Short mmCIF file of C-alpha atoms and ligand atoms in Angstrom, two decimals:
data_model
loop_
_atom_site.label_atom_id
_atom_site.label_comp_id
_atom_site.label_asym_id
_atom_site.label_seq_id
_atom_site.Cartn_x
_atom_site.Cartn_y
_atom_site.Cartn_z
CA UNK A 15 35.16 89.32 60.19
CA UNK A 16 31.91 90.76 59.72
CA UNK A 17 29.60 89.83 56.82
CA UNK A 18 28.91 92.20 54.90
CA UNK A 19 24.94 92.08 53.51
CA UNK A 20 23.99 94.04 50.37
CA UNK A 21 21.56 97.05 51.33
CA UNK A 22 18.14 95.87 51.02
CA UNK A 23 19.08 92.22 52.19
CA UNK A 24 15.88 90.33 52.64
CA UNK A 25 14.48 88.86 56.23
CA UNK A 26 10.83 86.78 56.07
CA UNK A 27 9.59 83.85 56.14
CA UNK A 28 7.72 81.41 53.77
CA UNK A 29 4.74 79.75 53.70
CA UNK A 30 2.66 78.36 50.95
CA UNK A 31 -1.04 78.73 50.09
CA UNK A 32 -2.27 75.07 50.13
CA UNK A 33 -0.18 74.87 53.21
CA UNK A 34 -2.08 77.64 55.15
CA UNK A 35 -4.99 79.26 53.45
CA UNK A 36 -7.43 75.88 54.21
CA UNK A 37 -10.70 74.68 51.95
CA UNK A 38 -8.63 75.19 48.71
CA UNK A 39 -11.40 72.64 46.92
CA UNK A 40 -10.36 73.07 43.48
CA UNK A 41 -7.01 71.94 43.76
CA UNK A 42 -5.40 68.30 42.56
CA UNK A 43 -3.99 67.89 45.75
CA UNK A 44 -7.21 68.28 47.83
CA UNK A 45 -8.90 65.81 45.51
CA UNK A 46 -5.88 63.44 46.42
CA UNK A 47 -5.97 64.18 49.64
CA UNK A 48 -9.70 62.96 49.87
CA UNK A 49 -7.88 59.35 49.85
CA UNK A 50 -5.78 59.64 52.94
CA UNK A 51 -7.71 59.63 56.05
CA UNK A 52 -9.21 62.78 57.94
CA UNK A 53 -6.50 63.63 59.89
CA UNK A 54 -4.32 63.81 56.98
CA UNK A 55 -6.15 66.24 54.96
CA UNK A 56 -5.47 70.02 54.82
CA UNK A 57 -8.67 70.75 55.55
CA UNK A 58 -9.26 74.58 56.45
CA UNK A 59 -5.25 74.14 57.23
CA UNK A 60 -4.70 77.49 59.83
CA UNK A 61 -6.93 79.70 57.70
CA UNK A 62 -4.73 81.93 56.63
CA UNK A 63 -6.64 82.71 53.77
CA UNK A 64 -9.05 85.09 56.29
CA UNK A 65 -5.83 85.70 58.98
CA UNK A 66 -3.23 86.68 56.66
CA UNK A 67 -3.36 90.02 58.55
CA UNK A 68 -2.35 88.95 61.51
CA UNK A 69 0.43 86.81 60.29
CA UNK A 70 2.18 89.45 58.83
CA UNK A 71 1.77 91.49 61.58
CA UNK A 72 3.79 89.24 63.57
CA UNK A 73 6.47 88.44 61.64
CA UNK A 74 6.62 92.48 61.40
CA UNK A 75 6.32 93.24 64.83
CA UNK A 76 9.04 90.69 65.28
CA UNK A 77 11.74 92.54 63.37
CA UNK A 78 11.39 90.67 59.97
CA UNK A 79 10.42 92.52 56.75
CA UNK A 80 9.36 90.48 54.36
CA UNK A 81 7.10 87.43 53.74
CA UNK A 82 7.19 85.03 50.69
CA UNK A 83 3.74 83.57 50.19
CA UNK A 84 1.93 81.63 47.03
CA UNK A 85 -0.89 82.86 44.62
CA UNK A 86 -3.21 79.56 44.60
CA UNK A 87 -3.93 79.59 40.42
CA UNK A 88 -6.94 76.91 41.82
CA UNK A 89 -8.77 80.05 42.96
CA UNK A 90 -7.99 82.46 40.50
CA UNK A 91 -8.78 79.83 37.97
CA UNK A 92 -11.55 77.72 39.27
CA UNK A 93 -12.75 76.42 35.94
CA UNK A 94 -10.55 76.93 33.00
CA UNK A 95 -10.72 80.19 30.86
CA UNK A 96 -13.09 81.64 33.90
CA UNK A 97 -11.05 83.86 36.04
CA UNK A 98 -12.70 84.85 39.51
CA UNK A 99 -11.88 88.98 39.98
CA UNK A 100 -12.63 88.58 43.57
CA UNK A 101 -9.97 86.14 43.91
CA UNK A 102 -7.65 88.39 42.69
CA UNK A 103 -8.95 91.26 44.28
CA UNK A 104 -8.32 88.45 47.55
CA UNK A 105 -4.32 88.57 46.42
CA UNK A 106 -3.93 92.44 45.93
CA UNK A 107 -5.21 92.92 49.22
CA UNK A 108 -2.86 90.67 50.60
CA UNK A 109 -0.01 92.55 49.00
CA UNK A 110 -0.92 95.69 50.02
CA UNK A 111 -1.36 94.45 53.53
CA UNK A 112 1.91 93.39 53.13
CA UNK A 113 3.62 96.33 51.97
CA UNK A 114 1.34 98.34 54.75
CA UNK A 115 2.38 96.29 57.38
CA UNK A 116 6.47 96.82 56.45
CA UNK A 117 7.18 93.53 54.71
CA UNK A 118 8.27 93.45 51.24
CA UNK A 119 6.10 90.68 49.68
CA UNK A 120 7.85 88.32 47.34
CA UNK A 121 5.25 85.64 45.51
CA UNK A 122 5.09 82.81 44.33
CA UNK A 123 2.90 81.76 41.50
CA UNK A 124 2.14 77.91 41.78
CA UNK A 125 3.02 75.98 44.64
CA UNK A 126 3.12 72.38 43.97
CA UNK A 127 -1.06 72.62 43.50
CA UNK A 128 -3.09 73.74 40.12
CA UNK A 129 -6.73 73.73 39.27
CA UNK A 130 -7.95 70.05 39.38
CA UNK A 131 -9.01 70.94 35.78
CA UNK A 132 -5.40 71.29 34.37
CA UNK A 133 -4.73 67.74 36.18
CA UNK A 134 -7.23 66.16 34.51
CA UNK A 135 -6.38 67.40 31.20
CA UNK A 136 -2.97 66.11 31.86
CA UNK A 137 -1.03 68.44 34.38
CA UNK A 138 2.26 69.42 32.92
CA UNK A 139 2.27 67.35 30.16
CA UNK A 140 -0.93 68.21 28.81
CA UNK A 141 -1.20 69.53 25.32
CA UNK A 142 -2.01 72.76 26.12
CA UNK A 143 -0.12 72.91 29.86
CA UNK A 144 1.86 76.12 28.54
CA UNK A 145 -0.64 78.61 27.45
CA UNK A 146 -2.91 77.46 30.45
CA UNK A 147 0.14 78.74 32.50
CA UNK A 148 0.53 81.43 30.21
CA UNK A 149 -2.63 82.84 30.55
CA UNK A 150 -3.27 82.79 34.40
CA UNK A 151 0.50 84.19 34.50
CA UNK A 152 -1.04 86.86 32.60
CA UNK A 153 -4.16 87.53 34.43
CA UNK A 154 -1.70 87.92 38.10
CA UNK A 155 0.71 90.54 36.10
CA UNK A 156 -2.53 92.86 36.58
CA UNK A 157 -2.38 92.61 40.87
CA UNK A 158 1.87 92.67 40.97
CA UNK A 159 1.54 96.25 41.06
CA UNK A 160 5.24 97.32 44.18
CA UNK A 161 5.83 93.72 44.13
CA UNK A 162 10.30 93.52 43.47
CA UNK A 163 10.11 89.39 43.46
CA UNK A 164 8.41 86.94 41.68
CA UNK A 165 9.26 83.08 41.62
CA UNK A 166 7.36 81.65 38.57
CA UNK A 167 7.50 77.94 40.03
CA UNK A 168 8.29 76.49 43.41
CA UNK A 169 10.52 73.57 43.31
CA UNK A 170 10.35 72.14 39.69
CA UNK A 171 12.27 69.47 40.29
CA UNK A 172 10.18 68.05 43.22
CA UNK A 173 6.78 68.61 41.09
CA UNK A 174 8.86 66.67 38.13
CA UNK A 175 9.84 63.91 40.92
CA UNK A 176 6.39 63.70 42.31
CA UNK A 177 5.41 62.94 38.46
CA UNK A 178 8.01 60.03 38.98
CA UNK A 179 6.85 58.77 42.15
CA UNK A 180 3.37 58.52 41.42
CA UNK A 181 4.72 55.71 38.21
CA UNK A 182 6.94 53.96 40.58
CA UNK A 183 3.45 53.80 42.93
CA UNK A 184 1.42 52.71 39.97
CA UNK A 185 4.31 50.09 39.16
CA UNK A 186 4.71 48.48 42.30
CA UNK A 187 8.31 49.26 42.40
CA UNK A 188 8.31 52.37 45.13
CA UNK A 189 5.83 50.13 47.38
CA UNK A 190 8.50 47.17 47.32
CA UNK A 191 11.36 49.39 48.17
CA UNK A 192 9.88 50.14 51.46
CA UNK A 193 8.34 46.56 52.43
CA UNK A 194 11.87 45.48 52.22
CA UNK A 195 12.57 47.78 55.12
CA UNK A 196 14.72 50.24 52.93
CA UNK A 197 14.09 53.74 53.62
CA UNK A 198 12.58 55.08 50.38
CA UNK A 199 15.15 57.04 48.34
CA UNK A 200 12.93 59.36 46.11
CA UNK A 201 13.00 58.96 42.42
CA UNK A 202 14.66 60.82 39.73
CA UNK A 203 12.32 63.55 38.53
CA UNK A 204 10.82 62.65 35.37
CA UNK A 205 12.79 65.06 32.55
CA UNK A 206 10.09 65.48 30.40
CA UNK A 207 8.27 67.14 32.81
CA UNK A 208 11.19 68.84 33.77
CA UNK A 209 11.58 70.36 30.29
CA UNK A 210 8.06 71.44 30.43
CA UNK A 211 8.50 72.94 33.42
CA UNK A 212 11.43 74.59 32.07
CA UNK A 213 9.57 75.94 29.57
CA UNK A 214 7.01 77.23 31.50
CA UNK A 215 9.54 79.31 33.74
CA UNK A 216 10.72 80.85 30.28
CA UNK A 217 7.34 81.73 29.23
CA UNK A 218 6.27 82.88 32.54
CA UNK A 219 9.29 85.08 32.84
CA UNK A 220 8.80 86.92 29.32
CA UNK A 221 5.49 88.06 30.83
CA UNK A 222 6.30 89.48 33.96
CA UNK A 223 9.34 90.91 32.59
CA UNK A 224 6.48 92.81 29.67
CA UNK A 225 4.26 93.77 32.18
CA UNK A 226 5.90 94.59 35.85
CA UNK A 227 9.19 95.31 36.85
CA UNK A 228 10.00 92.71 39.51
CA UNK A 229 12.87 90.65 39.18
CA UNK A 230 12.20 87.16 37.97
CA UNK A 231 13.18 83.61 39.17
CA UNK A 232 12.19 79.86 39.98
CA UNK A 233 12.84 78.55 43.40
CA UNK A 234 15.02 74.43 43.41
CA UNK A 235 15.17 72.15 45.70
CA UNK A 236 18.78 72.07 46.41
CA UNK A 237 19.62 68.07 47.81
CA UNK A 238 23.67 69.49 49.05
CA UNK A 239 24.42 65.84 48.05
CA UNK A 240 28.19 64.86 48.27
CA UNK A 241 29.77 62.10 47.30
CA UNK A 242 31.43 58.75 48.83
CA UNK A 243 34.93 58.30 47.90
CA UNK A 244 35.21 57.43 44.41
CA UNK A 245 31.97 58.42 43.39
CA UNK A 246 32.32 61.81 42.04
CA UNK A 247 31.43 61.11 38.33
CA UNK A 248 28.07 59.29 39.49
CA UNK A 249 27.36 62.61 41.33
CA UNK A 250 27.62 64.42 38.87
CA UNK A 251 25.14 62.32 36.92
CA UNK A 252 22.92 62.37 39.72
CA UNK A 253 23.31 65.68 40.26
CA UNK A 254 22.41 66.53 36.49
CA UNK A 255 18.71 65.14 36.54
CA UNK A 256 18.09 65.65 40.18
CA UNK A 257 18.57 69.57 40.47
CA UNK A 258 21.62 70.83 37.79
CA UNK A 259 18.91 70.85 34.86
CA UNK A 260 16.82 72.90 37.08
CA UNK A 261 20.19 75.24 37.97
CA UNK A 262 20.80 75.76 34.34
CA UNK A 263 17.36 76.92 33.13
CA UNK A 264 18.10 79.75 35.76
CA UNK A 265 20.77 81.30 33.95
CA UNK A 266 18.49 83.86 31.95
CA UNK A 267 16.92 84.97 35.46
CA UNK A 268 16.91 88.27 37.51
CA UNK A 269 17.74 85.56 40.77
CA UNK A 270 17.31 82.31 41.45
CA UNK A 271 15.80 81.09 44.68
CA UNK A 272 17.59 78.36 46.91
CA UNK A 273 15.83 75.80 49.17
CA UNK A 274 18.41 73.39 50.83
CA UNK A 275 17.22 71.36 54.18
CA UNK A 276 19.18 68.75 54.58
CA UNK A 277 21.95 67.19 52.52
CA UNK A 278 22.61 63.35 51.23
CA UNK A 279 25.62 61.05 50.09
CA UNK A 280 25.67 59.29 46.62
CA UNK A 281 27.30 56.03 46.33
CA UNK A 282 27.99 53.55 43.23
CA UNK A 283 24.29 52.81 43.82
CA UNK A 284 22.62 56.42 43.36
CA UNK A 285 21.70 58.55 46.72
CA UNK A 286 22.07 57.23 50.08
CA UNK A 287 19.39 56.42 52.02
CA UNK A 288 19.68 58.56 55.00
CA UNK A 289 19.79 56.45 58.18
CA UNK A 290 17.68 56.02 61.07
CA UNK A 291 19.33 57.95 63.54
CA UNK A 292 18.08 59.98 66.50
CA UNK A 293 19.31 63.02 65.23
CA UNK A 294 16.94 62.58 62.04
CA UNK A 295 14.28 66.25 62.18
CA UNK A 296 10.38 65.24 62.07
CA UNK A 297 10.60 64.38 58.12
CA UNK A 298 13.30 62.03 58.83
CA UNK A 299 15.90 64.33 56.87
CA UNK A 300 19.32 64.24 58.52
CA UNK A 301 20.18 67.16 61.18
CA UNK A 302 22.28 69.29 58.30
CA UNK A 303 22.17 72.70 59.66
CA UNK A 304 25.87 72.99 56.57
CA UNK A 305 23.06 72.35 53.42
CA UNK A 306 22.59 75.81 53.10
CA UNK A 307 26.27 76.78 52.48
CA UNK A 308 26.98 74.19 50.39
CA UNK A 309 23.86 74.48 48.36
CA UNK A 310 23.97 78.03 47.43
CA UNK A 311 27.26 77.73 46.89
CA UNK A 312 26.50 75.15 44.17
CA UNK A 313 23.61 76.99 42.42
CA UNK A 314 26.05 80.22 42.11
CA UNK A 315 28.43 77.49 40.48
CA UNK A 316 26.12 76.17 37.91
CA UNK A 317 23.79 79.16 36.89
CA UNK A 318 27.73 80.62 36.55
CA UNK A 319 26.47 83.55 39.19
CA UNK A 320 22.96 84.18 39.12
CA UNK A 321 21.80 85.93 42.38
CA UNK A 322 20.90 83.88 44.83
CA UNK A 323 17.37 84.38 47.43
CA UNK A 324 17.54 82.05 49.63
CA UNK A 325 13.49 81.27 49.72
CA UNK A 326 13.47 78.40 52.26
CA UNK A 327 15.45 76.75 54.86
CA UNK A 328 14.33 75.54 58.24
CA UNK A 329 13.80 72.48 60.13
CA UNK A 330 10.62 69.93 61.27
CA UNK A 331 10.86 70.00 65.25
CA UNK A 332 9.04 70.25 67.80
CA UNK A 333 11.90 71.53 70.21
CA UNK A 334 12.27 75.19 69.48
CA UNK A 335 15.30 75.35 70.71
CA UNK A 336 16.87 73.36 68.50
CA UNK A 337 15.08 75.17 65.48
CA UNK A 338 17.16 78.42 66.77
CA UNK A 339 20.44 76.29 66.87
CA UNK A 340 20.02 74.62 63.30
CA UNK A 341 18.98 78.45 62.02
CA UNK A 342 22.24 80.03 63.78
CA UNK A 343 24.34 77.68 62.51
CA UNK A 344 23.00 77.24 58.26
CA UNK A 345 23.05 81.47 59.06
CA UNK A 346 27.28 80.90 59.80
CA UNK A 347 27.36 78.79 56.73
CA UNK A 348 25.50 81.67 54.55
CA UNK A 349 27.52 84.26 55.82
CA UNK A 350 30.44 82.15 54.95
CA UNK A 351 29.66 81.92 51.54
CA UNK A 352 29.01 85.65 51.42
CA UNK A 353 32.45 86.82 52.52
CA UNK A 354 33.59 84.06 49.74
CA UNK A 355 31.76 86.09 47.22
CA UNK A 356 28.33 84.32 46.56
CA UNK A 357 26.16 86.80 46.17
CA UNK A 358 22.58 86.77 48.79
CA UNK A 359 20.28 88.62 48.20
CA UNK A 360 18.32 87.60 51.65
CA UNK A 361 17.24 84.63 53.49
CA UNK A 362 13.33 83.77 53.72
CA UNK A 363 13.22 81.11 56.61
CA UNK A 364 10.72 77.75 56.24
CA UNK A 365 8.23 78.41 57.66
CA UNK A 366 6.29 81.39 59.14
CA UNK A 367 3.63 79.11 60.79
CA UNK A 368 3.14 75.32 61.39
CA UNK A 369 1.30 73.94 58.20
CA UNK A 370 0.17 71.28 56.27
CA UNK A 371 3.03 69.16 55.13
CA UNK A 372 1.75 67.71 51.93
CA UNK A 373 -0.47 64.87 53.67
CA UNK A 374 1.16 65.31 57.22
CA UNK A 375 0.53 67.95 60.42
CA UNK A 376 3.39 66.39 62.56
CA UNK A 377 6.42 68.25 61.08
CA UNK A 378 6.31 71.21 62.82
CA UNK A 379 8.16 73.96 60.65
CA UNK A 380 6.94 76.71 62.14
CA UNK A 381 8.09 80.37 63.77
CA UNK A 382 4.41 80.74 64.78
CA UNK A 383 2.63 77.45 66.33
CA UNK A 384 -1.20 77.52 65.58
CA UNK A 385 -4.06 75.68 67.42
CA UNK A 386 -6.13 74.48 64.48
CA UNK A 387 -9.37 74.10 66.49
CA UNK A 388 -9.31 77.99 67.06
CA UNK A 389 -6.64 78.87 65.30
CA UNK A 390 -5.03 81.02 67.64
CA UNK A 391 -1.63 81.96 66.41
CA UNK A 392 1.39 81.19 69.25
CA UNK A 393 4.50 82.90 68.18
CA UNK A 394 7.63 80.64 69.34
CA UNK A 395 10.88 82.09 70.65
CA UNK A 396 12.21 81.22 67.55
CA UNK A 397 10.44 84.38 65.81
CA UNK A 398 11.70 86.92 68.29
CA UNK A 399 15.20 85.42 67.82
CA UNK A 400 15.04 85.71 64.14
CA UNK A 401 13.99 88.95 64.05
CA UNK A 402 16.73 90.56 66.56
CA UNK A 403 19.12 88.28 63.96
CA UNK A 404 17.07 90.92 61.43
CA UNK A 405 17.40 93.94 63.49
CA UNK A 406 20.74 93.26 63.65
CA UNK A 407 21.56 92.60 60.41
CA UNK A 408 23.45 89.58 61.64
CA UNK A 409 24.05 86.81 64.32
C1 BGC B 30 8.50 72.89 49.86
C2 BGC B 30 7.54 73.17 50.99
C3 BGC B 30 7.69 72.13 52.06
C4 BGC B 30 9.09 72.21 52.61
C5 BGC B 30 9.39 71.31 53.79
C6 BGC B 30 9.82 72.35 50.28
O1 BGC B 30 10.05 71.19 49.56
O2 BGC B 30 8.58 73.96 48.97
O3 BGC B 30 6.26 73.23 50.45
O4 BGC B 30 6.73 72.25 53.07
O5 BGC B 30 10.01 71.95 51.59
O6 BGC B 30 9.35 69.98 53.46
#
């Protein structure tokens, strides 16, 4: 049988602005990062900020058409209420480049970064954390002019975990976990934050929806977690403050956008640790090529048929090879839940170029390798094959 794709089905890639643009100084994370040792920093990460250009032009010339990338609010907002116009005028361009160069541009409006200002008046939980949103949600609805997709937030429930991790840091109790040789599991994201973030979306969405005619979503972090026999109803608990939450608040939305990687087991205990095994991709995620099947398959459950962009999905290796074989096979598991009715509305693959992996350069994501001491862009074979899978329409 031959999978059938709805007309106008979506073929990019993803990046993210912290992860590419380089010297993003008024973010949080590059103040954290100013803790971790040089090599660890993003630095002036590939520079996409100045060779955006020629990004897209390869992803285009390789058959894809469209490119998800992130709005960094840092630079729109340096210092709160003050809005830099050439900033903006920095993002327009980079959507009409896009749109020139025969990729339909879907963005994203935070990316796991904001203005170190926000963080220091609390992040997400700061008193005024929604109408600071609000406002530089606002501002971008002025530069969204023949732009069809918007996420609001990438990954809530990652950003709401990483609010969790950093207590279990400042507690001791993450730090003990691994000295007694246990893999780390990562926490629970921290509901409050979620329900901020939640909020956020909502208030987000209500603007773009006033002011441009895109279609509207958030982007999860789908885990695919399953469980051991017995387990089911711990699952489902699991599964409630880990990503479900995060499902639900999509139910209102034009799409929602699924990002599925790997997949875990949950025990009596909570998730599985996943094991050491040879297998394991450069984050030390389990080789899972089936996440993507199962995960969008589970958000289409739980936002009770929302559709589905599949915004990222790809593997950290260094063997390109084996990048194309995990991509071929997650595409057999997409297609599979196509002809069983879930309804994709494309697939964006993780990433266009190697990046900066929040803190690490060693997971190689990429389509497009990059020397970052010139940073002369090296397509992989991995591109070309994705975009004859484009061309195509199929595998
Ligand atoms: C994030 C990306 C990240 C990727 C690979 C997702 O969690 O949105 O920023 O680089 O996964 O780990």
């Amino acid at each position: 049988m031959v999978t059938q794709l709805r007309a106008g089905f979506l073929w990019g890639a993803s990046t993210a602005a912290h992860q590419v643009e380089g010297d993003n100084v008024n973010s949080d994370w590059w103040v954290r990062e100013q803790q971790r040792p040089p090599e660890q920093r993003s630095g002036s990460a590939v520079d996409s900020y100045h060779r955006y250009p020629e990004d897209m032009r390869l992803l285009a010339e390789a058959g894809l058409d469209a490119y998800r990338f992130s709005i960094e609010w840092a630079r729109i907002e340096p210092a709160e209420g003050q809005f830099s116009l050439a900033q903006l005028a920095h993002y327009r361009r980079m959507i009409d480049t896009a749109l020139e160069t025969g990729l339909r541009p879907v963005v994203t409006l935070h990316h796991f970064t904001c203005p170190r200002w926000f963080a220091e008046h609390g992040g997400w939980l700061g008193e005024r954390a929604i109408p600071q949103f609000e406002r530089y949600v606002e501002r971008v609805t002025a530069i969204l002019d023949g732009v069809d997709w918007v996420c609001t937030i990438n990954e809530p429930n990652m950003l709401a975990m990483m609010e969790s991790l950093a207590a279990a840091y400042r507690s001791g109790e993450f730090s003990a976990t691994v000295e007694e040789g246990r893999p780390p599991v990562l926490p629970a994201p921290d509901p409050q934050v979620g329900a901020r973030l939640a909020a956020a979306h909502h208030a987000a969405r209500a603007i773009l929806k006033s002011h441009t005619g895109a279609a509207v979503g958030w982007t999860v972090a789908a885990g695919a977690l399953t469980a051991t026999p017995g387990n089911e109803t711990i699952l489902r608990e699991v599964r409630e403050v880990r990503e479900d939450f995060y499902w639900r608040a999509a139910r209102e939305d034009d799409f929602v956008g699924v990002q599925a990687y790997s997949s875990q087991q949950v025990d009596e205990r909570g998730v599985v640790p996943t094991p050491p095994s040879p297998d394991n991709t450069l984050t030390g995620a389990a080789y899972r090529p089936d996440a993507l099947g199962a995960a969008v398959r589970h958000a289409w459950d739980v936002t009770g048929g929302v559709p589905i962009l599949v915004t990222e999905n790809g593997i950290a290796t260094a063997d390109d090879e084996r990048r194309i074989a995990y991509t071929a096979d997650a595409l057999r598991h997409l297609f599979a839940a196509i002809d069983a009715g879930v309804d994709i509305r494309g697939y964006l693959h993780w990433s266009a170029l190697d990046n900066y992996e929040w803190g690490h350069w060693e997971p190689t994501f990429g389509l497009i390798a990059v020397d970052r001491e010139t940073f002369e862009r090296v397509p992989k074979p991995s591109l070309a094959w994705l975009g004859n899978v484009a061309k195509q329409g199929g595998l």
